[in-house]
Tab-separated table of C-alpha atoms in Angstrom:
chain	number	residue	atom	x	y	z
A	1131	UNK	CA	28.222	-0.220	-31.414
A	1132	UNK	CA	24.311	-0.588	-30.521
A	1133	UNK	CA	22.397	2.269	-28.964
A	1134	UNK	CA	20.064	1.183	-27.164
A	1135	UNK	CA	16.809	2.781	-27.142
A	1136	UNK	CA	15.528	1.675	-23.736
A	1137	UNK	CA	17.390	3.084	-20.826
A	1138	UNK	CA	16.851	3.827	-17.676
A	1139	UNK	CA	16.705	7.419	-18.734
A	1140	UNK	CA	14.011	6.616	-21.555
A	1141	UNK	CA	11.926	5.094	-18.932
A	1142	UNK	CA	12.373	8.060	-16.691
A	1143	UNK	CA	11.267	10.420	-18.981
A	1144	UNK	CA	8.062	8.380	-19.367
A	1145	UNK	CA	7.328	8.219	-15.484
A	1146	UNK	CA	8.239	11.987	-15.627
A	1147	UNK	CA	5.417	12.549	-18.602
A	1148	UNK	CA	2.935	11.305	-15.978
A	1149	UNK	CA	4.389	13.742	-12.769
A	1150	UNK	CA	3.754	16.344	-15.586
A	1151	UNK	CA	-0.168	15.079	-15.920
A	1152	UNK	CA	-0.563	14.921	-12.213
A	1153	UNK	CA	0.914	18.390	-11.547
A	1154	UNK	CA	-1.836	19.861	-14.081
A	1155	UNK	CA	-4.552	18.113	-12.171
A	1156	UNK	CA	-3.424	19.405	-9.272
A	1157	UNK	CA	-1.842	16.702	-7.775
A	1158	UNK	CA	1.762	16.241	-6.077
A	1159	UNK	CA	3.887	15.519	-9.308
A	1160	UNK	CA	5.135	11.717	-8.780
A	1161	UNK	CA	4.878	9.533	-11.773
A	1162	UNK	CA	5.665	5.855	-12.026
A	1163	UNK	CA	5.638	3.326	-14.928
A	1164	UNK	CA	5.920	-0.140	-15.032
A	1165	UNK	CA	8.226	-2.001	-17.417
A	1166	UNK	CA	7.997	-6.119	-18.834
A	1167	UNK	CA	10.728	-6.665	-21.226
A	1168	UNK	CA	11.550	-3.425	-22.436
A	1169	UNK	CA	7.761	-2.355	-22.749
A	1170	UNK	CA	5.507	-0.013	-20.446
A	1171	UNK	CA	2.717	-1.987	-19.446
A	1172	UNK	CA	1.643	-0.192	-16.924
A	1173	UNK	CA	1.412	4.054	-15.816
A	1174	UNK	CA	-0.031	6.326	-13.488
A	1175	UNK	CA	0.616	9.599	-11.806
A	1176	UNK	CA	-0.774	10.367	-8.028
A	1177	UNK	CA	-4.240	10.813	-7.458
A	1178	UNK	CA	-4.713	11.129	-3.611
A	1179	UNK	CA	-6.211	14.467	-4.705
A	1180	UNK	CA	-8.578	13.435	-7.219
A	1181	UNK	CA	-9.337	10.403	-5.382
A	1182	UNK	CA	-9.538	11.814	-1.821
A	1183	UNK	CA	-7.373	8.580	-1.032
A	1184	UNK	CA	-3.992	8.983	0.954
A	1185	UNK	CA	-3.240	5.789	-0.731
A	1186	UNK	CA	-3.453	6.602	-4.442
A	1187	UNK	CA	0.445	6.954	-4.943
A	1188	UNK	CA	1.430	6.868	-8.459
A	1189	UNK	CA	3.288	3.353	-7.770
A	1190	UNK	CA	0.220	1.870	-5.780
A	1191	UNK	CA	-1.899	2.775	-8.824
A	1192	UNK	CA	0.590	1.568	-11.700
A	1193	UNK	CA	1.167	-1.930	-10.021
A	1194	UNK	CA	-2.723	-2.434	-9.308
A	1195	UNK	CA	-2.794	-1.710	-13.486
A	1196	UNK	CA	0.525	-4.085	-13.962
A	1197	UNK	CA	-0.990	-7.170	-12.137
A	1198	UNK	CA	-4.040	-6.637	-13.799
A	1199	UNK	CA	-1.729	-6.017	-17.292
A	1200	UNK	CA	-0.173	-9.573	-16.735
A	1201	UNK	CA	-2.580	-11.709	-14.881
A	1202	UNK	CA	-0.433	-12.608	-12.663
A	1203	UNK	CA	-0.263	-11.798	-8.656
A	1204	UNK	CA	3.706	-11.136	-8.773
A	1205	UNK	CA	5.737	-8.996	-11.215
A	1206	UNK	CA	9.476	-10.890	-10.869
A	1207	UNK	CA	10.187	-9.830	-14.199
A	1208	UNK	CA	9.109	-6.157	-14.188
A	1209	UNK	CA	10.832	-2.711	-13.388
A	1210	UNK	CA	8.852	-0.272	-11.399
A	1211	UNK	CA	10.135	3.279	-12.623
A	1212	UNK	CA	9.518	6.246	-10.223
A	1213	UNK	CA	10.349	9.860	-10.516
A	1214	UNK	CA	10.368	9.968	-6.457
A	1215	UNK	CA	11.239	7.499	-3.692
A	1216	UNK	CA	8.599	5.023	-2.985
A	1217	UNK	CA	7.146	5.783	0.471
A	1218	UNK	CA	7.630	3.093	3.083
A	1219	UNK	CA	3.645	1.432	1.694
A	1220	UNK	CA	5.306	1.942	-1.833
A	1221	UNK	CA	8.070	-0.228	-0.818
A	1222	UNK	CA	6.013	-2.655	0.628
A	1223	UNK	CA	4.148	-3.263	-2.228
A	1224	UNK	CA	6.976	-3.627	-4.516
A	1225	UNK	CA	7.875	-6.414	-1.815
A	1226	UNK	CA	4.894	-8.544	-2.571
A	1227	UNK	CA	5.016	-7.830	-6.223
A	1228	UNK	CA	8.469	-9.495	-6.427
A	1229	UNK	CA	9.776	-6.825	-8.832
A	1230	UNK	CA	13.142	-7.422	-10.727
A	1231	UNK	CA	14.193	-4.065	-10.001
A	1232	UNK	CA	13.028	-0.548	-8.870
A	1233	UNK	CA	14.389	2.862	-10.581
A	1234	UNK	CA	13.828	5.944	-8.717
A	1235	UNK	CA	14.487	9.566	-9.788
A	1236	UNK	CA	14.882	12.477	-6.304
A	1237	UNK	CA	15.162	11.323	-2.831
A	1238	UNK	CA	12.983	11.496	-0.346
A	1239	UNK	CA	14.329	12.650	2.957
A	1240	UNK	CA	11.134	12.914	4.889
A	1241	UNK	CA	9.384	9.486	4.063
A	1242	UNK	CA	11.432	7.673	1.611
A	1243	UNK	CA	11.628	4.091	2.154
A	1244	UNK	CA	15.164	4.113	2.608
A	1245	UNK	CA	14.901	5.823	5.813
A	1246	UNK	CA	13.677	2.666	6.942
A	1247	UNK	CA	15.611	0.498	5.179
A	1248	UNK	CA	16.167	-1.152	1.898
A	1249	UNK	CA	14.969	-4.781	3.710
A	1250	UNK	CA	11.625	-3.368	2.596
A	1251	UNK	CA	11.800	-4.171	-0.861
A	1252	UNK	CA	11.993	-7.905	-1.598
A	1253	UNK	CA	15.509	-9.013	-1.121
A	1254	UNK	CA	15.809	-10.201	-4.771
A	1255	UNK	CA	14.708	-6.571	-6.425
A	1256	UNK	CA	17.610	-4.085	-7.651
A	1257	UNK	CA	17.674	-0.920	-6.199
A	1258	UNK	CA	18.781	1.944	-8.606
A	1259	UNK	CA	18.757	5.500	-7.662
A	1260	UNK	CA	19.131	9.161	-9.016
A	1261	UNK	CA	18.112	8.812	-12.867
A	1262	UNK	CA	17.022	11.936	-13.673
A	1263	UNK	CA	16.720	12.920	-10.143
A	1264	UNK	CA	17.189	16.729	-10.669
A	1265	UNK	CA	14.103	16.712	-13.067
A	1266	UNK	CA	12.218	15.219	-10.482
A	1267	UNK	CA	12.625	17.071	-7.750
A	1268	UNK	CA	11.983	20.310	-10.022
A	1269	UNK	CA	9.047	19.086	-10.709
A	1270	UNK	CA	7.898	18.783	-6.911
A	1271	UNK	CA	10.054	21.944	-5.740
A	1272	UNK	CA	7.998	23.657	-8.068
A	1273	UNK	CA	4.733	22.450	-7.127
A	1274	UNK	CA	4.997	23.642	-3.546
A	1275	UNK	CA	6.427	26.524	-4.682
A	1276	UNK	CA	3.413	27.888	-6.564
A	1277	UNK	CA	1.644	26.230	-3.601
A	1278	UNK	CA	2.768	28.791	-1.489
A	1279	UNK	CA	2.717	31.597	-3.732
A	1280	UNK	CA	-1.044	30.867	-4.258
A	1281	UNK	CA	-1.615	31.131	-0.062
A	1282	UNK	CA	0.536	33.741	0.508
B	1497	UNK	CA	-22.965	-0.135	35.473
B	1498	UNK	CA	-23.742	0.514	31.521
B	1499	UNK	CA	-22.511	-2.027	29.196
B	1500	UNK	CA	-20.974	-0.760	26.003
B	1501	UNK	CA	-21.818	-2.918	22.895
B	1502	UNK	CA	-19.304	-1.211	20.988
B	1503	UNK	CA	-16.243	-3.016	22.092
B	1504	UNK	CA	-13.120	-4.089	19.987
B	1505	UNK	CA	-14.580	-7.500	20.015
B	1506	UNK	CA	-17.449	-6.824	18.709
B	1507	UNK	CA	-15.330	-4.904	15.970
B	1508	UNK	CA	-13.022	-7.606	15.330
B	1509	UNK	CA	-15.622	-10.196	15.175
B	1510	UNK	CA	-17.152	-8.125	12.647
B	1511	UNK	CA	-13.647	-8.165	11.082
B	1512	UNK	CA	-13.534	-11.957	11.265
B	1513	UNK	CA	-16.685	-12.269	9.722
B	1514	UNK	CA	-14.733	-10.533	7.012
B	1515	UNK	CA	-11.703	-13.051	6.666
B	1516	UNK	CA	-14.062	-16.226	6.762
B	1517	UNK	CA	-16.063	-14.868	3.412
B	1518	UNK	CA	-12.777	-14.987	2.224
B	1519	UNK	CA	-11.647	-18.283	3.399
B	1520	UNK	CA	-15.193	-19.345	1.652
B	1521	UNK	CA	-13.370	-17.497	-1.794
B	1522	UNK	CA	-10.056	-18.910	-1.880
B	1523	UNK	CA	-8.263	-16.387	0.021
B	1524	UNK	CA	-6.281	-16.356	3.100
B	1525	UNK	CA	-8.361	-16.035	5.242
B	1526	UNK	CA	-7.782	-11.996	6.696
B	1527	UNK	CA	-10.676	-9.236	7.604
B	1528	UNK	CA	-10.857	-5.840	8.390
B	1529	UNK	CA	-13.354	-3.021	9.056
B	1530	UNK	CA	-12.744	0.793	9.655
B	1531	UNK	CA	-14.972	2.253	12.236
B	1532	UNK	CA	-15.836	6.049	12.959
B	1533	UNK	CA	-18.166	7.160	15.508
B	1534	UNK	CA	-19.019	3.441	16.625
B	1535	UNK	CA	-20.376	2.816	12.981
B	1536	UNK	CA	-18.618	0.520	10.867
B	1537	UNK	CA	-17.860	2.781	6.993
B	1538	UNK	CA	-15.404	0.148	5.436
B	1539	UNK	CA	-14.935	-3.675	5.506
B	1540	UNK	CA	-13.084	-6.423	3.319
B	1541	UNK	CA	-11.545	-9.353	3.155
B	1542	UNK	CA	-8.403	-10.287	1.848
B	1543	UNK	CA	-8.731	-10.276	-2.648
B	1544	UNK	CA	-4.791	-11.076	-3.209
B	1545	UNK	CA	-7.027	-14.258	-5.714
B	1546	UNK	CA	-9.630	-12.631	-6.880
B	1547	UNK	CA	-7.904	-9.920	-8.404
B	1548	UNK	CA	-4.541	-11.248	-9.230
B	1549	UNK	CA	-2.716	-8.443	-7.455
B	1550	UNK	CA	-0.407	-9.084	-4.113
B	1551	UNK	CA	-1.363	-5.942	-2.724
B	1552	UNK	CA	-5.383	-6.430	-2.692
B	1553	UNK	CA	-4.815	-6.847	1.437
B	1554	UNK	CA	-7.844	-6.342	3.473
B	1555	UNK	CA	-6.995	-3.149	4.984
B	1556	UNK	CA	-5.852	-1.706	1.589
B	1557	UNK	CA	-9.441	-2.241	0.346
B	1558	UNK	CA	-11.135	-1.058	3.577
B	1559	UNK	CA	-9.019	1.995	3.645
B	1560	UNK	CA	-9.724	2.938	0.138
B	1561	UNK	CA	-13.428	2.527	0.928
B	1562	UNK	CA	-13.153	4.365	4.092
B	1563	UNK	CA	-11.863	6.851	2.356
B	1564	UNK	CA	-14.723	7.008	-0.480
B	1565	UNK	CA	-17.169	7.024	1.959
B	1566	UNK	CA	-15.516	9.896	4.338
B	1567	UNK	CA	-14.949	12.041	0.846
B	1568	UNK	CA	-11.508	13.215	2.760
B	1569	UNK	CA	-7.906	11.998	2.409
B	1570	UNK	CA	-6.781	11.519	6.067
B	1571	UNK	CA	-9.202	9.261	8.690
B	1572	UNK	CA	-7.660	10.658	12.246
B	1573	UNK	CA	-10.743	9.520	13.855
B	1574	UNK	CA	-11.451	6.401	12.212
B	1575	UNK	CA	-9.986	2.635	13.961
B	1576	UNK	CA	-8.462	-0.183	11.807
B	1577	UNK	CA	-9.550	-3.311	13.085
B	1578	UNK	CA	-7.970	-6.330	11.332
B	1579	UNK	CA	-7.819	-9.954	12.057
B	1580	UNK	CA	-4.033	-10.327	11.318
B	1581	UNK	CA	-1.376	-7.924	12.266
B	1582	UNK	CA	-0.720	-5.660	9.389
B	1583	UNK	CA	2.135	-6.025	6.968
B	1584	UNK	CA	4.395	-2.772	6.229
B	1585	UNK	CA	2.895	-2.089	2.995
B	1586	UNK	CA	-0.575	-1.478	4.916
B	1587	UNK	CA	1.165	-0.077	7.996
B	1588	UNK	CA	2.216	2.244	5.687
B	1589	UNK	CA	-0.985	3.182	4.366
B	1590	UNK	CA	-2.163	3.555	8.125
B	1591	UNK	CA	0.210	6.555	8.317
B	1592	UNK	CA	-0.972	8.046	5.576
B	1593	UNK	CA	-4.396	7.820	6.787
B	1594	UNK	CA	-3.641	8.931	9.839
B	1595	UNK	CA	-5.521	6.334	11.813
B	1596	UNK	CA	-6.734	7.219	15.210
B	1597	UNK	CA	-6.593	3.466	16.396
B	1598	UNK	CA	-5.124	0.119	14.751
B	1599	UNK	CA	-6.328	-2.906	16.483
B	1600	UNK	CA	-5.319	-6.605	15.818
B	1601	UNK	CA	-5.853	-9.992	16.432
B	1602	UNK	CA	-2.898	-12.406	15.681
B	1603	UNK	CA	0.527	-11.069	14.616
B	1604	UNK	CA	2.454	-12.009	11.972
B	1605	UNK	CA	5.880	-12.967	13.385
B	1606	UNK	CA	6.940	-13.177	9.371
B	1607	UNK	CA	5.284	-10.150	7.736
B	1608	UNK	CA	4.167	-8.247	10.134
B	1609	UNK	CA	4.997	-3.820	10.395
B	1610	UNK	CA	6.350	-4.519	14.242
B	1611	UNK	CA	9.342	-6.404	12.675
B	1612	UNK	CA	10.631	-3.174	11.552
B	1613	UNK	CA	8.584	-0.786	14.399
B	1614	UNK	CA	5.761	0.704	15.105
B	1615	UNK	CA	7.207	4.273	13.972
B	1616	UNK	CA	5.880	2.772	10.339
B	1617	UNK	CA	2.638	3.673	11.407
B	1618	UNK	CA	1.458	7.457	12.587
B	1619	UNK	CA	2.805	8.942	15.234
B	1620	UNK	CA	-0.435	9.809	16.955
B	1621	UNK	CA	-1.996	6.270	16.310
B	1622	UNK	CA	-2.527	3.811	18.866
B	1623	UNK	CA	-1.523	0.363	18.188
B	1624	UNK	CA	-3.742	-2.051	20.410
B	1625	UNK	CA	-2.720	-5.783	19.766
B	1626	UNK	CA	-4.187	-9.226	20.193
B	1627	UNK	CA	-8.088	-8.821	20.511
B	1628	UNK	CA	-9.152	-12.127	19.846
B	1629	UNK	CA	-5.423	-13.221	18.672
B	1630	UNK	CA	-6.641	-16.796	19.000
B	1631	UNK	CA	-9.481	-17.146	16.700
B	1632	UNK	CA	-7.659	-15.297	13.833
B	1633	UNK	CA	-4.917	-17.356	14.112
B	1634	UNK	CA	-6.845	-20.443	13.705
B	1635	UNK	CA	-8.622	-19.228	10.237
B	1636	UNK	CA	-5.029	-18.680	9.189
B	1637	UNK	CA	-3.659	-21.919	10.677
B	1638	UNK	CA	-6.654	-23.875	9.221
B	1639	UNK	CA	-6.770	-22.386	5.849
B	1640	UNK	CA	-2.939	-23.315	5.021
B	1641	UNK	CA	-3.714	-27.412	6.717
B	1642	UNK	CA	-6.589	-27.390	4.579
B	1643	UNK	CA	-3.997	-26.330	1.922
B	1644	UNK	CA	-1.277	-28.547	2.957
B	1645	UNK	CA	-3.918	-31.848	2.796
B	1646	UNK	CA	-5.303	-31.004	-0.601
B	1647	UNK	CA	-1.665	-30.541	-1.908
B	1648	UNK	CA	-0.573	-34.165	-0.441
């Protein structure tokens, strides 16, 4: 029997690592991580905060760092991991990136991609959901949580 | 009778101006600006080339600028123009931004945002469509013959 070493859940954990760095900066805890043949070439947590950009999603960030990893202006052999639902942007640039496949940890019920549709993503990427999705959404139910605590 | 200068043609010329320094750089050939208060604060062309990474779109760089230059996350009084009609990955950043105004020239019957609706973009942001539709059509058109001969 081989164990292997690089799961989805071992991935997960990495893209959760970054959340975890973007919470103590203040930001909205969403990590991502980008993977080529079992390796991370690519992380970044959300910095719309730090950046004063509505744009700087973890996943925008991490691909940007990806293409500029490989040298290459599509990523058909990568794995975008992300503790929370890519927004519908999100999506749409993991459509021109080509990616293999795209992991994501909670659900987003408010602006998720899926609420659109999964036609978003390029029709060749894999679509897994829910790895280590309670961990993620902790993460985020606790930020607002404090959030609110600290305005109340 | 007072003429207004400050008309989305002159914006979306300005925006042209844009896509043909990118033509002149290898790129397909697509512009933007962001204008607040009648003053353009943001304009790019397209850098997918330049910068090896599919999601260097025009109005991804002009909203990132915009957004450095305002020093706030969200531009609800700030207009998009762009020469082609935005795809969803950019429509999506429009929401975030919260874009008073998006105005185009030609649409995109293969990438563009209205494929899956307009409810990809803000709620409170007006979509205004084909302002000078025919001249950013024929960058586009002409950049891909040009393509087409070279490749023949």
């Amino acid at each position: 029997m081989t164990l292997s070493l690089y799961t989805h859940e071992h991935f997960m954990k990495e893209a959760l690592k970054e959340a975890v760095k973007g919470k103590e900066e203040g930001e909205i805890p969403v990590g991502a991580v980008v993977v080529c043949q079992k390796r991370i070439i690519a992380r970044a947590c959300n910095q719309t905060e730090k950046l004063n950009d509505a744009t700087a999603h973890a996943e925008m960030i991490a691909l940007t760092s990806a293409f500029n990893y490989m040298g290459t202006k599509y990523l058909p052999d990568c794995t975008l991991y992300v503790t929370l639902e890519p927004c519908v942007m999100c999506a749409g640039a993991g459509f021109w990136a080509q990616l293999e496949k795209v992991v994501y940890g909670a659900s987003d019920n408010r602006r998720g991609f899926d609420l659109i549709g999964p036609q978003i993503l390029h029709p060749k990427t894999e679509i897994i959901k829910g790895v280590m999705a309670r961990e993620s959404k902790e993460l985020i139910d606790d930020f607002f949580r404090e959030i609110r605590k600290k305005n109340n």
